[in-house]
Coordinates of C-alpha atoms in Angstrom, one line a residue:
X1 CA -66.0 87.8 -131.0
X2 CA -63.9 85.1 -132.7
X3 CA -60.6 86.4 -134.1
X4 CA -60.3 85.7 -137.9
X5 CA -57.4 83.5 -138.9
X6 CA -55.2 85.3 -141.4
X7 CA -53.1 83.0 -143.6
X8 CA -50.5 83.1 -146.4
X9 CA -51.3 83.1 -150.2
X10 CA -49.2 80.7 -152.2
X11 CA -49.7 79.3 -155.7
X12 CA -53.0 81.0 -156.1
X13 CA -54.7 80.0 -152.8
X14 CA -54.7 80.6 -149.1
X15 CA -52.5 78.3 -147.0
X16 CA -52.1 78.1 -143.3
X17 CA -48.4 77.2 -143.5
X18 CA -46.4 74.8 -141.3
X19 CA -45.4 77.2 -138.5
X20 CA -47.1 77.1 -135.1
X21 CA -46.4 80.7 -134.4
X22 CA -49.1 83.4 -134.7
X23 CA -49.7 87.0 -133.6
X24 CA -52.9 88.9 -132.6
X25 CA -54.2 91.6 -135.0
X26 CA -55.9 94.6 -133.2
X27 CA -58.4 97.3 -134.1
X28 CA -56.3 100.3 -132.8
X29 CA -59.5 102.4 -132.2
X30 CA -61.0 99.9 -129.7
X31 CA -58.0 97.8 -128.6
X32 CA -60.0 94.6 -129.6
X33 CA -58.3 91.6 -131.1
X34 CA -59.9 91.1 -134.5
X35 CA -57.6 88.6 -136.1
X36 CA -54.8 86.1 -135.6
X37 CA -52.1 86.1 -138.3
X38 CA -49.9 83.1 -139.0
X39 CA -46.1 83.9 -138.9
X40 CA -44.2 82.1 -141.6
X41 CA -41.1 80.0 -140.9
X42 CA -38.3 79.2 -143.3
X43 CA -40.2 76.2 -144.7
X44 CA -43.2 78.5 -145.5
X45 CA -40.9 81.0 -147.2
X46 CA -39.3 78.2 -149.2
X47 CA -42.7 77.1 -150.4
X48 CA -43.6 80.6 -151.6
X49 CA -40.3 81.1 -153.3
X50 CA -40.6 77.7 -155.0
X51 CA -44.0 78.6 -156.3
X52 CA -42.7 81.9 -157.7
X53 CA -39.6 80.1 -159.2
X54 CA -41.8 77.5 -160.9
X55 CA -44.1 80.3 -162.3
X56 CA -41.2 82.5 -163.6
X57 CA -40.2 80.9 -166.9
X58 CA -43.7 81.0 -168.4
X59 CA -44.5 84.5 -167.0
X60 CA -41.2 85.9 -168.3
X61 CA -42.0 84.6 -171.7
X62 CA -45.5 86.1 -171.7
X63 CA -45.5 89.1 -174.1
X64 CA -45.4 92.4 -172.2
X65 CA -48.8 93.4 -173.7
X66 CA -50.5 90.3 -172.3
X67 CA -48.9 91.0 -168.9
X68 CA -50.2 94.6 -169.1
X69 CA -53.7 93.3 -169.9
X70 CA -53.7 91.4 -166.6
X71 CA -52.7 94.7 -164.9
X72 CA -55.6 96.4 -166.7
X73 CA -58.0 93.8 -165.3
X74 CA -56.5 94.2 -161.9
X75 CA -56.9 97.9 -162.1
X76 CA -60.6 97.5 -163.0
X77 CA -61.1 95.2 -159.9
X78 CA -59.2 97.6 -157.7
X79 CA -61.5 100.5 -158.7
X80 CA -64.5 98.4 -157.9
X81 CA -63.2 97.4 -154.5
X82 CA -61.1 100.3 -153.4
X83 CA -63.4 101.2 -150.5
X84 CA -63.2 97.6 -149.2
X85 CA -59.5 98.0 -149.1
X86 CA -59.8 101.4 -147.4
X87 CA -62.1 99.9 -144.7
X88 CA -59.5 97.1 -144.1
X89 CA -56.8 99.7 -143.6
X90 CA -58.9 101.7 -141.1
X91 CA -59.8 98.5 -139.2
X92 CA -56.2 97.3 -138.7
X93 CA -54.1 100.4 -139.0
X94 CA -56.5 102.9 -137.5
X95 CA -56.0 105.8 -140.0
X96 CA -59.1 107.7 -140.8
X97 CA -61.2 106.4 -143.7
X98 CA -60.7 109.3 -146.0
X99 CA -56.9 109.0 -145.6
X100 CA -57.2 105.3 -146.3
X101 CA -59.1 106.1 -149.5
X102 CA -56.2 108.4 -150.5
X103 CA -53.7 105.6 -149.8
X104 CA -55.5 103.2 -152.1
X105 CA -55.8 105.8 -154.8
X106 CA -52.1 106.5 -154.7
X107 CA -51.4 102.8 -155.0
X108 CA -53.8 102.5 -157.9
X109 CA -51.7 105.2 -159.7
X110 CA -48.8 102.8 -159.7
X111 CA -50.9 100.1 -161.2
X112 CA -52.0 102.5 -163.9
X113 CA -48.3 103.2 -164.6
X114 CA -47.5 99.5 -164.8
X115 CA -50.2 99.1 -167.4
X116 CA -47.9 101.0 -169.8
X117 CA -45.0 98.7 -169.2
X118 CA -44.5 97.6 -172.9
X119 CA -43.4 101.2 -173.8
X120 CA -40.8 101.2 -170.9
X121 CA -39.3 97.8 -171.8
X122 CA -38.2 98.8 -175.2
X123 CA -34.5 98.6 -175.9
X124 CA -32.1 100.6 -178.0
X125 CA -30.9 99.6 -181.5
X126 CA -28.0 100.8 -183.6
X127 CA -27.8 99.7 -187.2
X128 CA -24.3 99.2 -188.6
X129 CA -22.4 99.9 -185.4
X130 CA -19.4 98.5 -187.2
X131 CA -19.3 97.0 -190.7
X132 CA -21.9 94.3 -191.0
X133 CA -22.6 94.4 -187.2
X134 CA -25.8 95.6 -185.4
X135 CA -26.0 96.3 -181.7
X136 CA -29.1 96.4 -179.5
X137 CA -30.2 96.1 -175.9
X138 CA -32.9 94.3 -174.1
X139 CA -34.4 94.7 -170.6
X140 CA -35.2 91.3 -169.1
X141 CA -36.8 90.3 -165.8
X142 CA -34.6 89.2 -162.9
X143 CA -36.6 86.2 -161.6
X144 CA -38.1 85.9 -158.2
X145 CA -38.2 89.2 -156.3
X146 CA -39.4 90.0 -152.8
X147 CA -41.0 93.0 -151.1
X148 CA -40.9 93.6 -147.3
X149 CA -43.4 96.4 -146.4
X150 CA -44.4 98.4 -143.3
X151 CA -47.6 98.7 -141.3
X152 CA -48.2 102.4 -142.1
X153 CA -49.2 101.9 -145.8
X154 CA -50.4 98.3 -146.2
X155 CA -51.8 98.9 -149.7
X156 CA -49.8 101.7 -151.2
X157 CA -46.3 100.6 -150.4
X158 CA -46.7 97.1 -151.7
X159 CA -48.1 98.7 -154.8
X160 CA -44.9 100.7 -155.1
X161 CA -43.3 97.3 -155.8
X162 CA -45.3 94.3 -157.1
X163 CA -47.2 95.9 -160.0
X164 CA -44.0 97.2 -161.7
X165 CA -42.1 94.0 -160.9
X166 CA -44.8 91.7 -162.2
X167 CA -45.5 93.8 -165.3
X168 CA -41.7 93.5 -166.1
X169 CA -42.0 89.7 -166.1
X170 CA -40.8 88.9 -162.6
X171 CA -42.6 86.8 -160.0
X172 CA -43.1 88.2 -156.5
X173 CA -43.2 87.3 -152.8
X174 CA -44.7 89.9 -150.5
X175 CA -43.9 89.9 -146.8
X176 CA -46.3 92.5 -145.3
X177 CA -46.4 93.8 -141.8
X178 CA -48.1 91.4 -139.3
X179 CA -49.9 94.4 -137.7
X180 CA -52.3 94.9 -140.7
X181 CA -52.0 91.8 -142.9
X182 CA -55.5 91.5 -144.3
X183 CA -55.2 93.9 -147.3
X184 CA -52.3 91.8 -148.7
X185 CA -54.5 88.8 -149.0
X186 CA -57.3 90.8 -150.6
X187 CA -54.9 92.2 -153.2
X188 CA -53.7 88.7 -153.9
X189 CA -57.2 87.5 -154.5
X190 CA -57.9 90.4 -156.9
X191 CA -54.8 89.6 -158.9
X192 CA -55.9 86.0 -159.1
X193 CA -59.3 87.1 -160.3
X194 CA -57.6 89.3 -162.9
X195 CA -56.0 86.3 -164.5
X196 CA -52.6 86.4 -163.0
X197 CA -51.2 82.8 -163.2
X198 CA -50.8 80.9 -159.9
X199 CA -47.4 81.5 -158.3
X200 CA -46.7 84.8 -159.9
X201 CA -47.7 86.7 -156.8
X202 CA -47.4 85.2 -153.3
X203 CA -47.9 86.5 -149.8
X204 CA -46.0 85.2 -146.7
X205 CA -47.2 86.7 -143.4
X206 CA -44.5 86.9 -140.8
X207 CA -41.8 88.7 -138.9
X208 CA -38.0 88.8 -138.8
X209 CA -37.7 85.0 -139.4
X210 CA -39.5 85.4 -142.8
X211 CA -37.5 88.4 -143.8
X212 CA -34.2 86.7 -143.0
X213 CA -35.3 83.6 -145.0
X214 CA -36.1 85.7 -148.0
X215 CA -32.9 87.7 -147.9
X216 CA -30.8 84.4 -147.6
X217 CA -32.8 82.4 -150.2
X218 CA -30.6 81.8 -153.3
X219 CA -33.6 82.0 -155.7
X220 CA -34.6 85.5 -154.6
X221 CA -32.8 87.9 -156.9
X222 CA -33.8 91.2 -155.5
X223 CA -35.4 92.6 -152.3
X224 CA -37.3 95.9 -151.9
X225 CA -37.8 97.2 -148.4
X226 CA -39.5 100.1 -146.6
X227 CA -39.1 100.6 -142.9
X228 CA -36.8 102.0 -140.3
X229 CA -33.2 102.9 -141.0
X230 CA -31.5 100.3 -138.8
X231 CA -33.4 97.5 -140.5
X232 CA -32.9 99.1 -143.9
X233 CA -29.2 99.3 -143.4
X234 CA -29.0 95.7 -142.1
X235 CA -31.1 94.3 -144.9
X236 CA -29.0 96.2 -147.5
X237 CA -25.8 94.8 -146.1
X238 CA -27.2 91.2 -145.8
X239 CA -28.8 91.3 -149.2
X240 CA -25.5 92.5 -150.8
X241 CA -23.6 89.7 -149.0
X242 CA -26.0 87.2 -150.6
X243 CA -25.6 88.7 -154.0
X244 CA -29.0 90.4 -154.4
X245 CA -30.1 93.7 -155.6
X246 CA -31.5 95.7 -152.7
X247 CA -33.7 98.8 -152.6
X248 CA -34.1 99.7 -148.9
X249 CA -36.0 102.8 -147.9
X250 CA -35.3 103.9 -144.3
X251 CA -36.3 106.5 -141.8
X252 CA -36.9 110.2 -142.0
X253 CA -37.0 113.5 -140.1
X254 CA -38.8 115.8 -142.5
X255 CA -38.6 119.5 -142.0
X256 CA -40.9 122.2 -143.3
X257 CA -39.3 125.7 -143.5
X258 CA -41.6 128.6 -143.2
X259 CA -40.2 131.9 -144.5
X260 CA -41.4 135.3 -143.2
X261 CA -43.1 136.0 -146.5
X262 CA -45.1 132.8 -146.5
X263 CA -48.9 132.8 -146.5
X264 CA -49.3 132.1 -142.7
X265 CA -52.8 130.5 -142.9
X266 CA -51.7 128.2 -145.7
X267 CA -48.5 127.2 -143.8
X268 CA -50.5 126.4 -140.6
X269 CA -53.0 124.3 -142.5
X270 CA -50.1 122.5 -144.2
X271 CA -48.3 121.8 -140.9
X272 CA -51.5 120.5 -139.2
X273 CA -52.3 118.1 -142.0
X274 CA -48.7 116.9 -142.6
X275 CA -47.8 116.5 -138.9
X276 CA -50.9 114.9 -137.6
X277 CA -52.4 113.2 -140.6
X278 CA -52.3 109.4 -140.2
X279 CA -51.2 110.1 -136.6
X280 CA -47.8 111.1 -137.9
X281 CA -47.1 107.5 -138.9
X282 CA -45.8 108.4 -142.3
X283 CA -42.2 108.4 -143.5
X284 CA -43.1 111.7 -145.2
X285 CA -44.8 113.3 -142.2
X286 CA -43.6 116.7 -141.3
X287 CA -42.2 116.4 -137.8
X288 CA -40.1 119.6 -137.6
X289 CA -41.3 123.1 -138.4
X290 CA -38.3 125.4 -139.1
X291 CA -39.6 128.9 -138.4
X292 CA -37.4 131.6 -140.0
X293 CA -36.9 135.1 -138.6
X294 CA -40.0 136.6 -137.0
X295 CA -42.5 134.3 -138.6
X296 CA -42.9 132.3 -135.4
X297 CA -44.6 135.2 -133.6
X298 CA -47.4 135.3 -136.2
X299 CA -47.6 131.5 -136.9
X300 CA -47.4 129.9 -133.4
X301 CA -50.7 131.3 -132.0
X302 CA -52.6 129.9 -135.0
X303 CA -50.8 126.6 -134.9
X304 CA -51.5 126.2 -131.2
X305 CA -55.2 126.9 -131.7
X306 CA -55.6 124.4 -134.6
X307 CA -53.6 121.7 -132.8
X308 CA -55.8 122.0 -129.8
X309 CA -58.9 121.8 -132.0
X310 CA -57.7 118.7 -133.9
X311 CA -60.6 116.2 -134.3
X312 CA -59.1 112.9 -132.9
X313 CA -61.8 110.3 -133.5
X314 CA -62.4 106.7 -134.6
X315 CA -61.3 106.5 -138.2
X316 CA -64.7 105.2 -139.3
X317 CA -66.1 108.6 -138.4
X318 CA -66.0 110.8 -141.5
X319 CA -65.4 113.9 -139.4
X320 CA -62.2 112.5 -138.0
X321 CA -58.9 114.3 -138.8
X322 CA -56.7 111.9 -136.9
X323 CA -57.1 108.3 -135.6
X324 CA -55.4 106.2 -133.0
X325 CA -51.8 104.9 -132.8
X326 CA -51.3 101.5 -134.5
X327 CA -50.4 99.5 -131.3
X328 CA -50.1 100.0 -127.6
X329 CA -46.3 99.5 -127.8
X330 CA -46.1 102.3 -130.4
X331 CA -48.1 104.6 -128.2
X332 CA -45.8 103.9 -125.3
X333 CA -42.7 104.6 -127.5
X334 CA -44.1 107.9 -128.7
X335 CA -45.1 108.9 -125.1
X336 CA -41.5 108.2 -124.1
X337 CA -40.3 110.8 -126.7
X338 CA -42.8 113.3 -125.3
X339 CA -41.4 112.7 -121.8
X340 CA -37.8 113.2 -123.2
X341 CA -38.8 116.5 -124.9
X342 CA -40.1 117.8 -121.6
X343 CA -37.0 116.6 -119.7
X344 CA -34.6 118.2 -122.2
X345 CA -36.3 121.6 -121.8
X346 CA -38.5 121.9 -124.9
X347 CA -41.7 124.0 -124.4
X348 CA -44.7 121.6 -124.5
X349 CA -47.6 123.6 -125.7
X350 CA -50.1 120.8 -126.4
X351 CA -49.7 117.5 -124.6
X352 CA -51.2 114.5 -126.5
X353 CA -50.7 112.2 -123.5
X354 CA -53.7 113.8 -121.9
X355 CA -56.1 112.7 -124.6
X356 CA -59.1 110.7 -123.3
X357 CA -60.0 107.8 -125.6
X358 CA -63.7 107.9 -124.6
X359 CA -64.0 111.2 -126.6
X360 CA -63.0 109.3 -129.8
X361 CA -66.2 107.4 -130.1
X362 CA -68.3 104.6 -128.6
X363 CA -66.2 101.6 -127.5
X364 CA -62.9 103.5 -127.9
X365 CA -61.9 103.7 -124.2
X366 CA -59.5 100.8 -124.6
X367 CA -58.0 102.0 -127.9
X368 CA -54.4 103.2 -128.5
X369 CA -55.0 106.9 -128.3
X370 CA -52.8 110.0 -128.3
X371 CA -53.7 113.5 -129.1
X372 CA -51.6 115.8 -131.3
X373 CA -48.5 117.1 -129.5
X374 CA -46.8 120.4 -130.1
X375 CA -43.4 121.5 -128.9
X376 CA -41.8 125.0 -129.3
X377 CA -38.2 126.2 -128.8
X378 CA -36.8 122.8 -129.7
X379 CA -33.0 122.7 -130.3
X380 CA -31.1 120.5 -132.6
X381 CA -29.3 118.6 -129.8
X382 CA -32.6 117.3 -128.4
X383 CA -33.7 113.7 -128.8
X384 CA -37.1 114.8 -130.2
X385 CA -35.3 116.7 -133.0
X386 CA -32.6 114.1 -133.8
X387 CA -34.7 110.9 -133.9
X388 CA -37.6 109.7 -135.9
X389 CA -40.7 109.6 -133.5
X390 CA -43.2 108.3 -136.0
X391 CA -46.1 109.7 -134.2
X392 CA -48.3 112.9 -133.9
X393 CA -45.5 115.1 -132.4
X394 CA -44.5 118.4 -134.1
X395 CA -41.3 120.1 -133.0
X396 CA -40.8 123.8 -133.8
X397 CA -37.3 125.1 -134.3
X398 CA -36.6 128.8 -134.6
X399 CA -33.7 130.0 -136.8
X400 CA -32.5 133.5 -137.9
X401 CA -32.4 133.1 -141.7
X402 CA -32.7 130.7 -144.7
X403 CA -29.0 129.8 -144.6
X404 CA -29.4 128.5 -141.0
X405 CA -32.5 126.6 -142.0
X406 CA -30.7 124.9 -144.9
X407 CA -27.7 124.1 -142.7
X408 CA -29.6 122.3 -139.9
X409 CA -31.5 120.2 -142.5
X410 CA -28.3 119.3 -144.4
X411 CA -26.6 118.4 -141.2
X412 CA -29.3 115.9 -140.3
X413 CA -28.6 112.2 -140.9
X414 CA -31.9 111.7 -142.8
X415 CA -32.8 113.2 -146.1
X416 CA -36.2 111.8 -147.1
X417 CA -38.6 114.8 -147.6
X418 CA -38.5 118.5 -147.0
X419 CA -40.8 121.5 -147.7
X420 CA -40.4 125.3 -147.9
X421 CA -43.3 127.7 -147.8
X422 CA -42.5 131.1 -149.4
X423 CA -43.7 133.6 -152.0
X424 CA -40.1 134.3 -153.2
X425 CA -39.1 132.6 -156.4
X426 CA -35.4 133.1 -155.7
X427 CA -35.7 131.6 -152.2
X428 CA -37.6 128.6 -153.7
X429 CA -34.9 128.1 -156.3
X430 CA -32.0 128.3 -153.9
X431 CA -33.7 126.1 -151.4
X432 CA -34.4 123.4 -154.0
X433 CA -30.9 123.4 -155.4
X434 CA -29.0 123.5 -152.1
X435 CA -31.0 121.2 -149.8
X436 CA -29.6 117.7 -149.5
X437 CA -32.8 115.9 -149.4
X438 CA -34.3 113.5 -152.0
X439 CA -37.9 114.9 -152.3
X440 CA -38.5 118.6 -152.1
X441 CA -41.8 120.5 -151.9
X442 CA -42.2 124.2 -152.5
X443 CA -45.5 125.2 -150.9
X444 CA -46.3 121.5 -150.9
X445 CA -46.0 119.9 -147.4
X446 CA -45.8 116.2 -148.4
X447 CA -44.0 116.0 -151.8
X448 CA -44.6 112.3 -152.6
X449 CA -43.8 112.0 -156.3
X450 CA -46.4 110.7 -158.7
X451 CA -46.3 107.2 -160.1
X452 CA -44.0 108.0 -163.1
X453 CA -41.4 110.0 -161.2
X454 CA -40.2 107.6 -158.4
X455 CA -39.9 107.8 -154.6
X456 CA -36.7 107.9 -152.6
X457 CA -34.6 109.9 -150.2
X458 CA -31.0 110.7 -149.7
X459 CA -28.4 110.0 -147.0
X460 CA -29.6 107.4 -144.4
X461 CA -33.1 107.4 -145.8
X462 CA -32.2 105.2 -148.7
X463 CA -29.8 102.3 -149.1
X464 CA -29.3 101.3 -152.7
X465 CA -29.0 103.0 -156.0
X466 CA -32.5 103.2 -157.4
X467 CA -35.7 104.8 -156.1
X468 CA -39.0 103.0 -155.9
X469 CA -41.5 102.8 -158.8
X470 CA -41.4 105.0 -161.9
X471 CA -38.7 104.4 -164.5
X472 CA -36.1 103.7 -161.8
X473 CA -38.4 100.9 -160.6
X474 CA -38.4 99.4 -164.0
X475 CA -34.6 99.5 -164.1
X476 CA -34.4 97.9 -160.7
X477 CA -36.6 95.0 -161.6
X478 CA -34.9 94.3 -165.0
X479 CA -31.4 93.7 -166.2
X480 CA -29.9 95.0 -169.4
X481 CA -28.6 92.7 -172.0
X482 CA -26.5 94.0 -175.0
X483 CA -26.5 91.9 -178.2
X484 CA -24.1 92.4 -181.1
X485 CA -24.8 90.5 -184.3
X486 CA -23.3 89.9 -187.7
X487 CA -23.8 87.2 -190.3
X488 CA -21.3 85.0 -192.1
X489 CA -21.3 86.9 -195.4
X490 CA -19.9 90.0 -193.6
X491 CA -17.2 88.2 -191.6
X492 CA -13.6 88.6 -192.9
X493 CA -11.2 85.6 -193.2
X494 CA -8.6 85.0 -190.5
X495 CA -8.4 85.3 -186.7
X496 CA -8.5 88.7 -185.1
X497 CA -6.4 89.1 -181.9
X498 CA -6.8 92.9 -181.3
X499 CA -9.7 94.5 -179.4
X500 CA -12.6 94.9 -181.8
X501 CA -13.1 98.5 -183.0
X502 CA -15.6 100.1 -185.3
X503 CA -14.5 99.6 -188.8

């Protein structure tokens, strides 16, 4: 089987670029090489930014309603081809097809939100703010903006960025993960079919060299990033040093607190889906179950049974509940965490390292497979508790009461998502108010906000002042301008040397 060449998308067409570097793209379920993606150099990035810069003046001057009409057409095309995108995700990322369909749908939600951008770009107006003077504000686009996105959501996370940015009048350069690059090109082609002018949306495939070039480029006015905390922190600092707006979403260690009064069956189902869905390769995955009081004695037997029964299969199999790990290197890293958990004394109840890939389906014996892994009696000083594993590993921590649960979560360096399962309204209210985490679920295991609310964590899970998408996304991709105006007939004679005041 010949590996497909995967290129860049610049000025409305695919281009190979000038770099000689390339990287294999794998099907994680089989381990087979399915593509070869070009890795951009600085010259390729310069070409993409130049195309976006050239397209910006006309696109910024395009009335918001006409920009929204392009988004409406894009939305129509996305709905026609959403299963094609989902199949691309499964083929290169490995997540099960139904999960990939959900990813595409949540991305489409952001496009629908962007279709309403004219309403969100309205400014404020004050008549007669002083005698003969009116004052109003505008929200105007920044210019060329860039997005650097991770492997785990190759459709949804880019859609957190570019639909809002483009609808606001910016032009965009996307640098997706080289692990699953094909969806980015397909989305670029659909935008072009929708009537988006050439150069408004561009894709540069690549690695750190491309990211560094985007962050340093003087014509890039803002950078949005989703990935690990060390890179988010570095990108935030480098972007600020180069005078850019930066919105950098980092890592997570998401806890789910189960209170003694919780519905145990519901809590177990929530933990299974949130810990092992997408093989745990989600920044909102639940990786720690915090079991309060005596709830562990009732919950653990059911959780153990369901973890052992997890259907780990090729993602193309509609019966699959979990697919493979994205790469062999990622599998090795996750296995290292399991080794560390055992070495530090956590009780290993289900060992995903023993999973046999031949059971996942025909041709899967060379895939990147791990089973769901379950630890009990994990303490907060253990590596598997403190660090983000980004794999199908669930650590169970036992605490005496709600106060202890809140304390360990608030003490953690990350503050992305958290959940609490309870029937008690007072507990739910206190938990929601006192927890130091950006996204909170009450009886909701993965509280990813809808398109109009915005996504973002606290502490070392977010670097920057504004969350992704929603109204904060609109503010991030626009700058406010205040205009004060008066006409000669209302201007008094003589120079004024004091600070102007309302008169």
